[in-house]
Amino acid sequence: MKTTISVIKADVGSIGGHIKPSARLKQTVEQFVRDKGKKLLSDLYVSSTGDDVALLMAHERGANDSKIHELAWDAFMAGTKVAKEQGLYGAGQDLLKDAFSGNIRGLGPASCEMEFEERPNEPFIFFAADKTDPGAYNLPLYLAFCDPMHCAGLLLSPKMAKGFTFTIMDVNHTEGDRVIELNAPEELYDIACLLRDNERFVVESIRSRANNDIAAVVSTSRLHNIAGTYTGKDDPVALVRTQGNFPATGEILSPFRIGHYVAGTMRGSHNGPLMPVKLNSTISFFDGPAIVSAAAFCVHNGKFTEPVDAFDHPFWDWVRNNVSQKAAEIRNQGFSGPAMLPYSELEYGGVVEKMGQLDERFIVRKDEVHAAAGAGNGRKKKAA
Ligand code: F6R
Ligand code: MG
Ligand code: MG
């Protein structure tokens, strides 16, 4: 018997800005899924990270099951109703379409799912991030699955010596799923070449090459690409199985120590460090910093243990202090250079509109000396 774990999450309204859903909203969503999902689910865990509510569901129906997706959609609709009644901010924000149409992908909420034969003991981590996009997981997953500086098991465990297969998606391609499979360690440089571009290429899944078992899945939806206009950052979720043929839990957590710079934070339009936070954390400084939480579980016969809050430890307090410092550093330069995202990634149209207006006011000087000098000055890019 195979177990499926599905995570579906959405922001359907929050208190005090884009900060945290109300307790009633969360309870409503949870109760809805418990009532209507009785016959569908073997277990459920509901949590919030920043302004997003996530449903972690165990069942036997496989990935992309329309009943499971519809259950989540309807639950978020019920949550939206409460958000409207309570006057929460951004009520229904992530529900971009009027009606459910068979699969939740492309409708706004983020989702990732994996189906596997349970091992006798089956540890996994559920990650949820807020105020950032799915590329935020690129570097941590690359380091955890490919780099012995973080994953000692690549050197020490014969089970991991064969490496892992990465499926990477080009999220700019909106007419369908454009994906590529690359093998670590042989194609490490190719993997790195793609994963450096967090806004375009995103890890969709990782498999063990020892037995083709699924190791990790990430939500790849980009609201930016679905809606065309600003509707909130994507706030991605991920599931990672650990131990045995996979990196140990601590090896998966290791790269989050870096607090690497990701896109997101204020107005989804800045770069800032990714802060590992405790479960159910809120958002604060500059609508950030971008946060990621990690709930570690075992699943057995489709039932979850209680979660362990993997970033609730004195070590991570020290990391959070360092990440705060990084957040303050980049904020010191406000809008300048890498502090703010390039035009194509700005989630608000203000700057682009302004540029359009200013463009009309530019003049080209009729200066023949400059023109002649400029003509011979064209720099060519170095050939590869
Ligand atoms: C970022 C985010 C927030 C909002 C900001 C302004 O993903 O959700 O930073 O962009 O609080 O929000 P609005 O435009 O709703 O006033
Ligand atoms: Mg929001
Ligand atoms: Mg959010």
Tab-separated table of N, CA and C in Angstrom, residues 265-332:
chain	number	residue	atom	x	y	z
A	265	THR	N	10.317	39.444	0.383
A	265	THR	CA	10.150	40.414	1.470
A	265	THR	C	9.219	41.571	1.021
A	266	MET	N	9.500	42.821	1.397
A	266	MET	CA	8.530	43.900	1.163
A	266	MET	C	8.043	43.982	-0.296
A	267	ARG	N	6.728	43.935	-0.459
A	267	ARG	CA	6.052	44.049	-1.752
A	267	ARG	C	6.580	43.038	-2.773
A	268	GLY	N	7.119	41.940	-2.285
A	268	GLY	CA	7.626	40.890	-3.174
A	268	GLY	C	8.660	41.406	-4.140
A	269	SER	N	9.336	42.478	-3.807
A	269	SER	CA	10.156	43.179	-4.800
A	269	SER	C	11.595	43.434	-4.359
A	270	HIS	N	12.020	42.736	-3.321
A	270	HIS	CA	13.371	42.981	-2.801
A	270	HIS	C	14.144	41.685	-2.633
A	271	ASN	N	15.441	41.809	-2.436
A	271	ASN	CA	16.249	40.683	-2.002
A	271	ASN	C	16.463	40.802	-0.505
A	272	GLY	N	16.380	39.675	0.167
A	272	GLY	CA	16.631	39.657	1.610
A	272	GLY	C	16.989	38.239	2.008
A	273	PRO	N	17.576	38.082	3.201
A	273	PRO	CA	17.988	36.736	3.613
A	273	PRO	C	16.794	35.893	4.062
A	274	LEU	N	16.914	34.595	3.875
A	274	LEU	CA	15.859	33.660	4.288
A	274	LEU	C	16.116	33.236	5.733
A	275	MET	N	15.170	33.557	6.616
A	275	MET	CA	15.367	33.276	8.045
A	275	MET	C	14.638	31.994	8.454
A	276	PRO	N	15.367	31.012	8.993
A	276	PRO	CA	14.693	29.811	9.509
A	276	PRO	C	13.981	30.155	10.820
A	277	VAL	N	12.666	29.914	10.890
A	277	VAL	CA	11.894	30.343	12.066
A	277	VAL	C	11.135	29.174	12.697
A	278	LYS	N	10.611	29.429	13.897
A	278	LYS	CA	9.796	28.423	14.584
A	278	LYS	C	8.439	28.290	13.887
A	279	LEU	N	7.782	27.155	14.141
A	279	LEU	CA	6.464	26.915	13.536
A	279	LEU	C	5.489	28.020	13.935
A	280	ASN	N	4.587	28.315	13.030
A	280	ASN	CA	3.522	29.316	13.243
A	280	ASN	C	4.055	30.726	13.482
A	281	SER	N	5.257	31.021	12.946
A	281	SER	CA	5.832	32.360	13.117
A	281	SER	C	5.101	33.405	12.287
A	282	THR	N	5.270	34.648	12.687
A	282	THR	CA	4.643	35.755	11.951
A	282	THR	C	5.696	36.463	11.096
A	283	ILE	N	5.243	37.531	10.454
A	283	ILE	CA	6.086	38.364	9.592
A	283	ILE	C	6.252	39.700	10.300
A	284	SER	N	7.397	40.317	10.140
A	284	SER	CA	7.572	41.592	10.840
A	284	SER	C	8.412	42.567	10.025
A	285	PHE	N	9.729	42.651	10.289
A	285	PHE	CA	10.574	43.706	9.734
A	285	PHE	C	10.513	43.752	8.204
A	286	PHE	N	10.136	44.905	7.665
A	286	PHE	CA	10.081	45.136	6.218
A	286	PHE	C	9.309	44.009	5.510
A	287	ASP	N	8.144	43.667	6.079
A	287	ASP	CA	7.330	42.541	5.597
A	287	ASP	C	8.206	41.322	5.368
A	288	GLY	N	9.033	41.047	6.308
A	288	GLY	CA	9.931	39.916	6.228
A	288	GLY	C	10.538	39.719	7.589
A	289	PRO	N	11.802	39.357	7.720
A	289	PRO	CA	12.538	38.841	6.576
A	289	PRO	C	11.769	37.646	5.996
A	290	ALA	N	12.066	37.265	4.758
A	290	ALA	CA	11.466	36.042	4.217
A	290	ALA	C	11.755	34.929	5.222
A	291	ILE	N	10.729	34.111	5.490
A	291	ILE	CA	10.911	33.084	6.528
A	291	ILE	C	10.673	31.678	5.979
A	292	VAL	N	11.272	30.706	6.677
A	292	VAL	CA	10.995	29.298	6.352
A	292	VAL	C	10.882	28.540	7.668
A	293	SER	N	9.839	27.714	7.769
A	293	SER	CA	9.676	26.873	8.960
A	293	SER	C	9.843	25.414	8.555
A	294	ALA	N	10.183	24.568	9.531
A	294	ALA	CA	10.421	23.150	9.226
A	294	ALA	C	9.768	22.291	10.305
A	295	ALA	N	8.777	21.506	9.903
A	295	ALA	CA	8.138	20.571	10.839
A	295	ALA	C	8.593	19.168	10.454
A	296	ALA	N	9.271	18.482	11.397
A	296	ALA	CA	9.753	17.126	11.111
A	296	ALA	C	8.769	16.111	11.705
A	297	PHE	N	8.429	15.094	10.902
A	297	PHE	CA	7.454	14.072	11.320
A	297	PHE	C	8.009	12.682	11.024
A	298	CYS	N	7.354	11.660	11.559
A	298	CYS	CA	7.377	10.322	10.957
A	298	CYS	C	5.942	10.036	10.531
A	299	VAL	N	5.793	9.313	9.434
A	299	VAL	CA	4.453	8.875	9.030
A	299	VAL	C	4.468	7.344	9.041
A	300	HIS	N	3.402	6.758	9.601
A	300	HIS	CA	3.341	5.300	9.728
A	300	HIS	C	1.911	4.859	9.466
A	301	ASN	N	1.737	3.964	8.496
A	301	ASN	CA	0.392	3.528	8.091
A	301	ASN	C	-0.523	4.735	7.841
A	302	GLY	N	0.030	5.757	7.219
A	302	GLY	CA	-0.768	6.933	6.864
A	302	GLY	C	-1.074	7.861	8.027
A	303	LYS	N	-0.470	7.629	9.180
A	303	LYS	CA	-0.710	8.500	10.354
A	303	LYS	C	0.561	9.273	10.684
A	304	PHE	N	0.400	10.572	10.953
A	304	PHE	CA	1.550	11.394	11.336
A	304	PHE	C	1.800	11.276	12.835
A	305	THR	N	3.079	11.325	13.226
A	305	THR	CA	3.403	11.586	14.632
A	305	THR	C	3.116	13.060	14.884
A	306	GLU	N	3.301	13.508	16.111
A	306	GLU	CA	3.264	14.954	16.333
A	306	GLU	C	4.508	15.553	15.662
A	307	PRO	N	4.469	16.832	15.273
A	307	PRO	CA	5.644	17.419	14.621
A	307	PRO	C	6.732	17.801	15.628
A	308	VAL	N	7.972	17.768	15.164
A	308	VAL	CA	9.066	18.386	15.921
A	308	VAL	C	9.398	19.679	15.195
A	309	ASP	N	9.510	20.756	15.958
A	309	ASP	CA	9.828	22.047	15.355
A	309	ASP	C	11.345	22.106	15.122
A	310	ALA	N	11.761	21.833	13.876
A	310	ALA	CA	13.184	21.598	13.610
A	310	ALA	C	14.043	22.855	13.744
A	311	PHE	N	13.450	24.038	13.672
A	311	PHE	CA	14.237	25.262	13.844
A	311	PHE	C	14.053	25.872	15.243
A	312	ASP	N	13.466	25.101	16.164
A	312	ASP	CA	13.307	25.579	17.536
A	312	ASP	C	14.411	24.966	18.397
A	313	HIS	N	15.552	25.621	18.404
A	313	HIS	CA	16.734	25.107	19.098
A	313	HIS	C	17.688	26.292	19.280
A	314	PRO	N	18.455	26.308	20.382
A	314	PRO	CA	19.337	27.474	20.607
A	314	PRO	C	20.254	27.765	19.420
A	315	PHE	N	20.681	26.711	18.693
A	315	PHE	CA	21.554	26.948	17.535
A	315	PHE	C	20.894	27.907	16.550
A	316	TRP	N	19.588	27.705	16.329
A	316	TRP	CA	18.895	28.519	15.313
A	316	TRP	C	18.611	29.920	15.818
A	317	ASP	N	18.645	30.129	17.162
A	317	ASP	CA	18.532	31.505	17.682
A	317	ASP	C	19.759	32.297	17.227
A	318	TRP	N	20.906	31.639	17.313
A	318	TRP	CA	22.152	32.282	16.861
A	318	TRP	C	22.074	32.585	15.358
A	319	VAL	N	21.555	31.609	14.602
A	319	VAL	CA	21.406	31.827	13.150
A	319	VAL	C	20.472	33.009	12.898
A	320	ARG	N	19.358	33.050	13.635
A	320	ARG	CA	18.391	34.139	13.422
A	320	ARG	C	19.033	35.506	13.697
A	321	ASN	N	19.906	35.564	14.701
A	321	ASN	CA	20.603	36.834	14.962
A	321	ASN	C	21.479	37.227	13.782
A	322	ASN	N	22.213	36.238	13.253
A	322	ASN	CA	23.075	36.523	12.094
A	322	ASN	C	22.259	36.948	10.883
A	323	VAL	N	21.131	36.263	10.689
A	323	VAL	CA	20.290	36.585	9.525
A	323	VAL	C	19.686	37.982	9.691
A	324	SER	N	19.357	38.352	10.917
A	324	SER	CA	18.821	39.708	11.152
A	324	SER	C	19.860	40.738	10.722
A	325	GLN	N	21.107	40.437	11.051
A	325	GLN	CA	22.193	41.341	10.670
A	325	GLN	C	22.274	41.473	9.140
A	326	LYS	N	22.157	40.323	8.448
A	326	LYS	CA	22.198	40.353	6.978
A	326	LYS	C	21.019	41.155	6.420
A	327	ALA	N	19.852	40.994	7.085
A	327	ALA	CA	18.649	41.710	6.621
A	327	ALA	C	18.867	43.215	6.777
A	328	ALA	N	19.430	43.613	7.905
A	328	ALA	CA	19.655	45.043	8.148
A	328	ALA	C	20.688	45.593	7.168
A	329	GLU	N	21.723	44.808	6.901
A	329	GLU	CA	22.793	45.266	5.997
A	329	GLU	C	22.235	45.624	4.622
A	330	ILE	N	21.461	44.704	4.047
A	330	ILE	CA	20.999	44.982	2.670
A	330	ILE	C	19.953	46.094	2.676
A	331	ARG	N	19.216	46.221	3.778
A	331	ARG	CA	18.233	47.306	3.858
A	331	ARG	C	18.913	48.670	3.930
A	332	ASN	N	20.171	48.700	4.369
A	332	ASN	CA	20.888	49.979	4.437
A	332	ASN	C	20.978	50.640	3.071
